[in-house]
Short mmCIF file of N, CA and C in Angstrom, two decimals:
data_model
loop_
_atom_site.label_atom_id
_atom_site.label_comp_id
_atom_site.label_asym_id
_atom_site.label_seq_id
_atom_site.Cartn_x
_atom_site.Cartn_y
_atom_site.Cartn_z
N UNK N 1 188.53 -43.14 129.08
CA UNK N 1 189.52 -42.25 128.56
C UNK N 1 189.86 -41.22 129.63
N UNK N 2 190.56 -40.76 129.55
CA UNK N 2 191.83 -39.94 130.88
C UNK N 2 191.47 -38.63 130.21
N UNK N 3 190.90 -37.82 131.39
CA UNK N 3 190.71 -36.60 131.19
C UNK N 3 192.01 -35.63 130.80
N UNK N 4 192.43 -35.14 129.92
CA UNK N 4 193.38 -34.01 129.81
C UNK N 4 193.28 -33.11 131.55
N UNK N 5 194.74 -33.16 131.94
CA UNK N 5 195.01 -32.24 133.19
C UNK N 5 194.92 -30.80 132.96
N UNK N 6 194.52 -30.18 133.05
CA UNK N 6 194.51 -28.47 133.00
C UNK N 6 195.40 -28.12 134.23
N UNK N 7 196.50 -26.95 133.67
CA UNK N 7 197.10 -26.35 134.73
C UNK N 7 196.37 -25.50 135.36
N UNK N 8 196.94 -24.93 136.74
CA UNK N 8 196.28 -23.44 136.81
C UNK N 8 197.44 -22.59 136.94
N UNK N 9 197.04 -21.20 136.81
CA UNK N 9 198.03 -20.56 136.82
C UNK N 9 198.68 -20.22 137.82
N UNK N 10 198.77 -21.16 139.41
CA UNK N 10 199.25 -20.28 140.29
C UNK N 10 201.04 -21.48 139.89
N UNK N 11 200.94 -22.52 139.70
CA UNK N 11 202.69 -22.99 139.41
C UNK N 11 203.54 -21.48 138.66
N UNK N 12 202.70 -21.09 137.49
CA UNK N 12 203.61 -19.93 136.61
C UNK N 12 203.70 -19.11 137.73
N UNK N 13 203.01 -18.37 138.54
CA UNK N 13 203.01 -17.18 139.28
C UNK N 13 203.83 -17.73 140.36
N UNK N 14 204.26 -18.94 141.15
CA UNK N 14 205.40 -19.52 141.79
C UNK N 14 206.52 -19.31 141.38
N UNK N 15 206.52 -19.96 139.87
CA UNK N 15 208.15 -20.07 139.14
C UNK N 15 208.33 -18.28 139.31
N UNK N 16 207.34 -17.69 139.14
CA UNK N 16 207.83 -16.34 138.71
C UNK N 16 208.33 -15.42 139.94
N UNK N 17 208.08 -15.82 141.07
CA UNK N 17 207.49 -15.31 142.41
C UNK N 17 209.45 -15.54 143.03
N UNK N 18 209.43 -16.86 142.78
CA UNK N 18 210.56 -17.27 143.35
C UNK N 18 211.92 -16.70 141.99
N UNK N 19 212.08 -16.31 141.42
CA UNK N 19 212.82 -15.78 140.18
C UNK N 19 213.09 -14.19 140.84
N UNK N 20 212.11 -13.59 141.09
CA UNK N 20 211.95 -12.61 141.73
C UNK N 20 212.71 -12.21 143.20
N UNK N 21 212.30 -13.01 143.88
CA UNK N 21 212.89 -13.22 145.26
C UNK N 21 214.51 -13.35 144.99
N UNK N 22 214.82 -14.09 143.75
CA UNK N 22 216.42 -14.85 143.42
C UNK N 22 217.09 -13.52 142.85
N UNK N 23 216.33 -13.13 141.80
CA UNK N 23 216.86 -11.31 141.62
C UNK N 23 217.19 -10.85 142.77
N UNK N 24 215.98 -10.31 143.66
CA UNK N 24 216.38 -9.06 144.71
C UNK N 24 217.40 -9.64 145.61
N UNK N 25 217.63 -10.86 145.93
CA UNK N 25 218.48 -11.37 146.94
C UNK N 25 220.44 -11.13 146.02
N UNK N 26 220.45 -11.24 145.12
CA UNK N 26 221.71 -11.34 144.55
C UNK N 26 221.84 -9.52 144.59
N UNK N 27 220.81 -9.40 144.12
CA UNK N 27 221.36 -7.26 144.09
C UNK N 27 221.12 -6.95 145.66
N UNK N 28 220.83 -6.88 146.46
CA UNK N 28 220.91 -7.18 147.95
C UNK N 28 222.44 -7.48 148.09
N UNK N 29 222.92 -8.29 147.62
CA UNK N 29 224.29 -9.17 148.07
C UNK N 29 225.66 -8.23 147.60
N UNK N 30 224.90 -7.45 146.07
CA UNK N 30 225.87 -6.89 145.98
C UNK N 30 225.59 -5.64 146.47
N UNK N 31 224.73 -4.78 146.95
CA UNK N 31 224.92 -3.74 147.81
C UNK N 31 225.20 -3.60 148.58
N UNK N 32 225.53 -4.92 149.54
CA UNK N 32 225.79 -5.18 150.82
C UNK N 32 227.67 -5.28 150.55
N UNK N 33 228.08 -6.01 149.64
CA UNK N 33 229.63 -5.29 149.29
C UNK N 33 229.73 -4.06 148.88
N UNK N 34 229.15 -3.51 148.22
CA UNK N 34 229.81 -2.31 147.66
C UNK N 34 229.68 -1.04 149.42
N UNK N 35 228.87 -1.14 150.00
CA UNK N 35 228.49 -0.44 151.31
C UNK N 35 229.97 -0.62 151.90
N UNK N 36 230.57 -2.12 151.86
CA UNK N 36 231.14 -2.93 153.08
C UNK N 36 232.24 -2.41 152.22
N UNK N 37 232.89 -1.87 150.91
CA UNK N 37 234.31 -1.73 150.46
C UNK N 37 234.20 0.35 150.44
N UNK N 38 232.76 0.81 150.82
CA UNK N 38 232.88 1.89 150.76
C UNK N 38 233.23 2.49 152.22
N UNK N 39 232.73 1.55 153.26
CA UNK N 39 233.14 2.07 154.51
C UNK N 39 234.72 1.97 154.97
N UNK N 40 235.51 0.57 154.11
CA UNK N 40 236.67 0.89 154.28
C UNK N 40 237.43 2.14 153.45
N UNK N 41 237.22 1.96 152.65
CA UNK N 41 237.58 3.30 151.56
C UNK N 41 237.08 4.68 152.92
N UNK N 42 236.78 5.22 153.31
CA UNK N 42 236.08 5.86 154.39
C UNK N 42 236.99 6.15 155.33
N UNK N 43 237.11 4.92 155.84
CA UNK N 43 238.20 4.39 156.85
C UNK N 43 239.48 4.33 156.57
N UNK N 44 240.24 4.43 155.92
CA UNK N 44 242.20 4.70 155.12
C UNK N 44 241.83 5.79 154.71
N UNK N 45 240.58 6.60 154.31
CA UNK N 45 240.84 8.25 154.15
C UNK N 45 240.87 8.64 155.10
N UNK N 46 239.93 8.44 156.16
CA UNK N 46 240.03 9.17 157.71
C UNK N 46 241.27 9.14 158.35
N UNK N 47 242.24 7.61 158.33
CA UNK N 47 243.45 7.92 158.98
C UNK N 47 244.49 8.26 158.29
N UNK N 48 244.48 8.39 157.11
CA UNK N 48 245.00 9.11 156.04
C UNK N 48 245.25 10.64 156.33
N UNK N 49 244.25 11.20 156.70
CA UNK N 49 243.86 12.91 157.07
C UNK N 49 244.57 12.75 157.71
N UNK N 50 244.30 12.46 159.24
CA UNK N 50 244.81 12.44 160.31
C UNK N 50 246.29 12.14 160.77
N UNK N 51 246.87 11.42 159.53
CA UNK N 51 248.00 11.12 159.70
C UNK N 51 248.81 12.42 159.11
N UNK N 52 248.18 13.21 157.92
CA UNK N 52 248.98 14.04 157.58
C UNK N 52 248.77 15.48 158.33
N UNK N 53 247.81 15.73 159.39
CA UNK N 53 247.04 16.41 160.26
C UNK N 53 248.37 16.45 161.31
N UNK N 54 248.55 15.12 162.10
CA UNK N 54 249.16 14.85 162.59
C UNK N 54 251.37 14.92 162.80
N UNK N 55 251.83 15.09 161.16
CA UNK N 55 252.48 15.01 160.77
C UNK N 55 252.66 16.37 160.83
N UNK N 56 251.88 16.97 160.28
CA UNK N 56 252.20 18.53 159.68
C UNK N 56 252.38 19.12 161.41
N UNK N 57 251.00 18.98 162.28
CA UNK N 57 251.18 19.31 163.34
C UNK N 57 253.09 19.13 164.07
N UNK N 58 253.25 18.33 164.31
CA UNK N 58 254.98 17.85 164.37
C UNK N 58 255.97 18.42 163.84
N UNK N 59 255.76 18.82 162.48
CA UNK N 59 256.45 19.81 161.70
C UNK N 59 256.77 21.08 162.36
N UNK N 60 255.42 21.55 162.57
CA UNK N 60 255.18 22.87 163.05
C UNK N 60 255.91 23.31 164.41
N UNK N 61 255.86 22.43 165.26
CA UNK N 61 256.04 22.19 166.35
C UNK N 61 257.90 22.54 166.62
N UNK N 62 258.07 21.26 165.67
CA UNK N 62 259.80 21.25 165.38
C UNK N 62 260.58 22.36 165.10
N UNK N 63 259.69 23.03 163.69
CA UNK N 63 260.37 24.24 163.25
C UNK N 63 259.88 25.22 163.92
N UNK N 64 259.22 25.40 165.17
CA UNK N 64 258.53 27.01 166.07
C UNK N 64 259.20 26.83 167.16
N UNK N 65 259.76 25.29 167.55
CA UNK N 65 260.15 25.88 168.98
C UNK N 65 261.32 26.37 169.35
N UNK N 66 261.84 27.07 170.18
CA UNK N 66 263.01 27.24 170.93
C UNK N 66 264.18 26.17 170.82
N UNK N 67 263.76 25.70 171.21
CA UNK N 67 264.97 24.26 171.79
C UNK N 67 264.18 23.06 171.41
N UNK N 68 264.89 21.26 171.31
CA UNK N 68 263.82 20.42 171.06
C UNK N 68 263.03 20.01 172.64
N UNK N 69 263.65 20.18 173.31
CA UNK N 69 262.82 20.28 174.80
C UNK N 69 261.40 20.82 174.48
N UNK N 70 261.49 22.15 174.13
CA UNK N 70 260.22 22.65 173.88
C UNK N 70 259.30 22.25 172.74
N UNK N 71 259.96 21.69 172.09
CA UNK N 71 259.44 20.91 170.79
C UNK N 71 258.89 19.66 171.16
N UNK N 72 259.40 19.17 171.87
CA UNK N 72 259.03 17.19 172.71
C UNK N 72 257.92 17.95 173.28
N UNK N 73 257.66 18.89 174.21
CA UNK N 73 256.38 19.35 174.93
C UNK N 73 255.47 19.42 174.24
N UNK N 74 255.62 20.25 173.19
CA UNK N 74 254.65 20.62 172.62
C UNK N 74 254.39 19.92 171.63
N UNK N 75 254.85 18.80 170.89
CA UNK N 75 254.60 17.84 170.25
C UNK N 75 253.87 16.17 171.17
N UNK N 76 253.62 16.08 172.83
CA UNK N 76 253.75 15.15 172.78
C UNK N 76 254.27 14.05 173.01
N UNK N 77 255.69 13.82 172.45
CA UNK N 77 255.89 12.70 172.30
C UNK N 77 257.52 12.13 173.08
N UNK N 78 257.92 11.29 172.95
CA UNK N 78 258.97 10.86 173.89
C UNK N 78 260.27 10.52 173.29
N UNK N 79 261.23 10.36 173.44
CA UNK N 79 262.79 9.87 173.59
C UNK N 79 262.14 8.52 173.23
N UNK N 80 262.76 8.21 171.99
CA UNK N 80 262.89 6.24 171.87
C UNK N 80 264.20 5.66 172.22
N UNK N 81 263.78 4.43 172.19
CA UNK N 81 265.10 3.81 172.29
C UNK N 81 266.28 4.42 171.40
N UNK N 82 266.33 4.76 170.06
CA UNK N 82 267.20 5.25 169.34
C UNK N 82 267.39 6.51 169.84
N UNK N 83 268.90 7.06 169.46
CA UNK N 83 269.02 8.60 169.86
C UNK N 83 269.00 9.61 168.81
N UNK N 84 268.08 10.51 168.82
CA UNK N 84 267.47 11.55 167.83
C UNK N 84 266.45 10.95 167.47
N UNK N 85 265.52 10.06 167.99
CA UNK N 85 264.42 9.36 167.46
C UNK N 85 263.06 9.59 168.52
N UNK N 86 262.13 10.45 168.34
CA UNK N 86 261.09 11.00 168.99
C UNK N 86 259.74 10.09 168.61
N UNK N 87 258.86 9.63 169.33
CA UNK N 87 258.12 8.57 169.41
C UNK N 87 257.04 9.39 169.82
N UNK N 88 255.33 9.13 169.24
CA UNK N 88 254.26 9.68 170.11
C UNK N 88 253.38 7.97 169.56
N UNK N 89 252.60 8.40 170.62
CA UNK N 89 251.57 6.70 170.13
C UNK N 89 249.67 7.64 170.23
N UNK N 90 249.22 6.45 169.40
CA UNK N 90 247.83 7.77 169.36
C UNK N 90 246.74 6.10 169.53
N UNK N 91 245.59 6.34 169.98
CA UNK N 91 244.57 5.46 169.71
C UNK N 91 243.80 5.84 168.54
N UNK N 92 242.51 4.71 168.41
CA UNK N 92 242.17 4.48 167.26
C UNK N 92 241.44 5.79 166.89
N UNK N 93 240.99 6.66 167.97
CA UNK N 93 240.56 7.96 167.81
C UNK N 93 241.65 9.14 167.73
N UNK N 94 242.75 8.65 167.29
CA UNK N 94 243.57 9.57 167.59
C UNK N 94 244.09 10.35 168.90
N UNK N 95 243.62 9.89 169.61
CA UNK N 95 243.97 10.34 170.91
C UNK N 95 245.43 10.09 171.69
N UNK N 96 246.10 11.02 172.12
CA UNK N 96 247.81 10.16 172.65
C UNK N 96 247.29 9.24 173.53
N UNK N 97 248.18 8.05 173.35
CA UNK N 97 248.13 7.09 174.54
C UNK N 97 249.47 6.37 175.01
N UNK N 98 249.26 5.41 175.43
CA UNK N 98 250.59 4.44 176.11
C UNK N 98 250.75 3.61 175.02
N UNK N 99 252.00 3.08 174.67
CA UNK N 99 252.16 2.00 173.42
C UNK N 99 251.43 1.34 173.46
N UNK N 100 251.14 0.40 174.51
CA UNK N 100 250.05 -0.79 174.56
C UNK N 100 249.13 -0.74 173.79
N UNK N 101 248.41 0.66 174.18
CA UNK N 101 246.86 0.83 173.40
C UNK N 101 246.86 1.52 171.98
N UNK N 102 248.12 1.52 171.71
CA UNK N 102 248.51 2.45 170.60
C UNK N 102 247.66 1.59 169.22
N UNK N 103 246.71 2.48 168.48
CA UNK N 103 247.18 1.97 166.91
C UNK N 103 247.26 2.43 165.93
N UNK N 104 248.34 3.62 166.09
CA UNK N 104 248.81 5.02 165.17
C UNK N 104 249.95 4.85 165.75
N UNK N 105 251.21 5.41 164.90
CA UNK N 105 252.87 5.75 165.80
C UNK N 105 253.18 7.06 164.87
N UNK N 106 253.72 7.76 165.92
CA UNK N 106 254.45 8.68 164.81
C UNK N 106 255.69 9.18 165.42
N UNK N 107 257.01 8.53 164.47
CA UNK N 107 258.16 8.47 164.70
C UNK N 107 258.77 10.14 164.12
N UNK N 108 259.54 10.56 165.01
CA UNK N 108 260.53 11.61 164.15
C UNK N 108 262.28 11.43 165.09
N UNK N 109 262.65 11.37 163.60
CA UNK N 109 263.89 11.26 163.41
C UNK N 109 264.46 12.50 163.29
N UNK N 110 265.65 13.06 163.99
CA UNK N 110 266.19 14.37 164.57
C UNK N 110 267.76 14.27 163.60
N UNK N 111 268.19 15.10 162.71
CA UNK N 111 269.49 15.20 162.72
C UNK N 111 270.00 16.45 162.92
N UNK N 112 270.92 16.49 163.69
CA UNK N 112 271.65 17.62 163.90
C UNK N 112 272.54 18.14 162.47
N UNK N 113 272.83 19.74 163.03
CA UNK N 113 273.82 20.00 161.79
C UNK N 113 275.24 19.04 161.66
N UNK N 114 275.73 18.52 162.54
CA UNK N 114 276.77 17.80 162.49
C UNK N 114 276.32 16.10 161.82
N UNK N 115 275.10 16.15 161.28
CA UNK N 115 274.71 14.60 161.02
C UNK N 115 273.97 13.69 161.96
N UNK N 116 274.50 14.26 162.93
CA UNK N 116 274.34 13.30 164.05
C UNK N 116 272.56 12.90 164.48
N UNK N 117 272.36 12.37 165.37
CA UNK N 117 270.75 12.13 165.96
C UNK N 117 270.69 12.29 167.45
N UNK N 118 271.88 13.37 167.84
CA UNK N 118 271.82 13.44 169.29
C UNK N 118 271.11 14.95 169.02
N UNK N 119 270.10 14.93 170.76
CA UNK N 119 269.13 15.86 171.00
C UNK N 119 269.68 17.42 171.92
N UNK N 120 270.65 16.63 172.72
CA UNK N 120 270.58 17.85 173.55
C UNK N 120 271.65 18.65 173.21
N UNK N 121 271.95 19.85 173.71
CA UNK N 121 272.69 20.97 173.41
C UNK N 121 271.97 21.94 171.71
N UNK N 122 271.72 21.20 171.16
CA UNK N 122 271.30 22.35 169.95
C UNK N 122 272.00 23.19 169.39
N UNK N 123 273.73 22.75 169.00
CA UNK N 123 274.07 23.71 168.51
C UNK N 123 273.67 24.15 166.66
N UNK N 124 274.15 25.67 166.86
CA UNK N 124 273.50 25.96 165.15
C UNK N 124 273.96 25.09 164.59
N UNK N 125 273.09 25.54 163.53
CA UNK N 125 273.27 24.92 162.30
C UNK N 125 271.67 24.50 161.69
N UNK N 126 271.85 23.65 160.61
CA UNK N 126 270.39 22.72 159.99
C UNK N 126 269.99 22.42 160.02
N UNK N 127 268.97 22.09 160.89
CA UNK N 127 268.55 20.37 161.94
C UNK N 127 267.32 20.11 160.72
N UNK N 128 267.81 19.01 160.86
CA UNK N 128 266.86 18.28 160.31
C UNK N 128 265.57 17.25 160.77
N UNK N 129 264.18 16.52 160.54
CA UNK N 129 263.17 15.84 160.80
C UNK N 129 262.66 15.06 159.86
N UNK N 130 262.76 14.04 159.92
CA UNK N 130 261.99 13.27 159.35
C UNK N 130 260.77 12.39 159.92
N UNK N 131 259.45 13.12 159.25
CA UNK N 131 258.50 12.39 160.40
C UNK N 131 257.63 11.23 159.30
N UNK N 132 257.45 10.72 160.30
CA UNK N 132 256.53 9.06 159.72
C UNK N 132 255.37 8.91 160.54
N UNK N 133 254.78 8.47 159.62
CA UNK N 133 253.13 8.25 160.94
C UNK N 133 253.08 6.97 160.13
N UNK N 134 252.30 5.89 161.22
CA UNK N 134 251.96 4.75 160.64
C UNK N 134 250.58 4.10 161.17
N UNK N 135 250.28 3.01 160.68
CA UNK N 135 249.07 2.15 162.02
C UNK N 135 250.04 1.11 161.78
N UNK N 136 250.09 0.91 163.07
CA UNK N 136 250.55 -0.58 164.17
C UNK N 136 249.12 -1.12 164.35
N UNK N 137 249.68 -2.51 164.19
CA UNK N 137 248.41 -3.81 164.33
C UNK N 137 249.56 -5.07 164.37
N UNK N 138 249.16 -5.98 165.94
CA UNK N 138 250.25 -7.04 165.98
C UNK N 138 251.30 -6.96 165.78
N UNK N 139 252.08 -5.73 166.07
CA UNK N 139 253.72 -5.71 165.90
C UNK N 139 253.82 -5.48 164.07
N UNK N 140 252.93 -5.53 163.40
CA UNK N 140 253.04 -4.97 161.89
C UNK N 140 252.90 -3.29 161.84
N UNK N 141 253.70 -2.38 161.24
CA UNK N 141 253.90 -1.40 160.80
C UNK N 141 253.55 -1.22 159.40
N UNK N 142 252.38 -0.35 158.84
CA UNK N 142 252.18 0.36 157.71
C UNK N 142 252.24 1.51 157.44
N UNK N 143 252.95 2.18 156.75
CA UNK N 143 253.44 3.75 156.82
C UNK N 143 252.30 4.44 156.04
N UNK N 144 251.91 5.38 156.84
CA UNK N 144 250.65 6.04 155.97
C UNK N 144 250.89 7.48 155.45
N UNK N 145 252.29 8.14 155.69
CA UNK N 145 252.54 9.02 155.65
C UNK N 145 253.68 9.62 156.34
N UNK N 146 254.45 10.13 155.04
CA UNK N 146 256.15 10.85 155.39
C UNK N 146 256.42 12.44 155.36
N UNK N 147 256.95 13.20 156.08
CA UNK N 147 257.19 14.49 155.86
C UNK N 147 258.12 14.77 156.42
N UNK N 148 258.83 15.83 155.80
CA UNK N 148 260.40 16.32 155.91
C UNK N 148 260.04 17.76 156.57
N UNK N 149 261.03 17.88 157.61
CA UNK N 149 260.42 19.13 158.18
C UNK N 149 262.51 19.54 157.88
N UNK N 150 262.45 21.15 158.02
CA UNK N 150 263.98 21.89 158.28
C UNK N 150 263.83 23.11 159.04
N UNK N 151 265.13 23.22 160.41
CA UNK N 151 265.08 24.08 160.57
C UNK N 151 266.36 25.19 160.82
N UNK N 152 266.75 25.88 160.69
CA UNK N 152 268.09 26.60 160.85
C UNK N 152 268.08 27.29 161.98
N UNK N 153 269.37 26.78 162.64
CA UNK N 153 269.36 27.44 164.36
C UNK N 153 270.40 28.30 164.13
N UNK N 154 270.40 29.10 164.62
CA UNK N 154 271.60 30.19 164.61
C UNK N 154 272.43 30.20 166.01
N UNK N 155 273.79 30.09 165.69
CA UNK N 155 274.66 29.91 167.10
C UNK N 155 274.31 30.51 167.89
N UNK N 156 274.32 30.72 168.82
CA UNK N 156 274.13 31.39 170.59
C UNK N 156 275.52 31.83 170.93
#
């Protein structure tokens, strides 16, 4: 006659061992997303700031200076191809750079009191700004931030 098999208890303390291991690895998995969607969240606030940091700075600039000569200086940034259209490029630290290395833009758009988007002469009147900051990636543009700047020149 065939002896009855007796278990021992180390199979239960296996099944249980490895159940265990299968828990901590799945909550592991999800802390490892929630970390990985909090650092971007992190990351679109930081250039978020900076864009409206950046923006406001431009503002300031526009409506304090003298002339837009002195305004392009002290903002930075350059003559684009368009006319009344002021261009600065920033790296990923915010820092100004050359387009190439650019991956921030911040466009301002110039209207004169006559409507127009021409820069030089300054006669009175309303001038207007419209500034945009964005991140560039591969020739794609995402706007991260718009501000309206005004300023009133008084004839000479």
């Amino acid at each position: 006659m065939r002896q009855p098999r007796t278990h021992s208890g180390s199979s239960l303390f296996l099944m249980e061992l490895i159940l265990a291991i299968l828990f901590f690895s799945v909550a592991s998995a999800v802390c490892v997303q929630l970390f990985a969607r909090a650092h971007t969240a992190s990351e679109q606030s930081a250039a978020l700031n900076r864009a409206v940091l950046a923006a406001e700075s431009a503002a300031e600039s526009f409506k304090g200076a003298d002339d837009l000569d002195e305004a392009v200086r002290l903002m930075g940034v350059r003559a684009g191809d368009t006319p009344g259209v002021l261009t600065a490029w920033y790296d990923r630290t915010w820092n100004p750079c050359a387009e190439r290395d650019a991956r921030y833009r911040l466009d301002i758009l110039v209207h004169g009191p006559e409507g127009g988007g021409s820069l030089p002469g300054r006669p009175g009147g309303l001038w207007e700004a419209e500034i945009t900051v964005g991140r560039t990636a591969d020739g794609v543009s995402e706007e991260l931030y718009r501000l309206s700047a005004r300023r009133y020149q008084p004839a000479a």
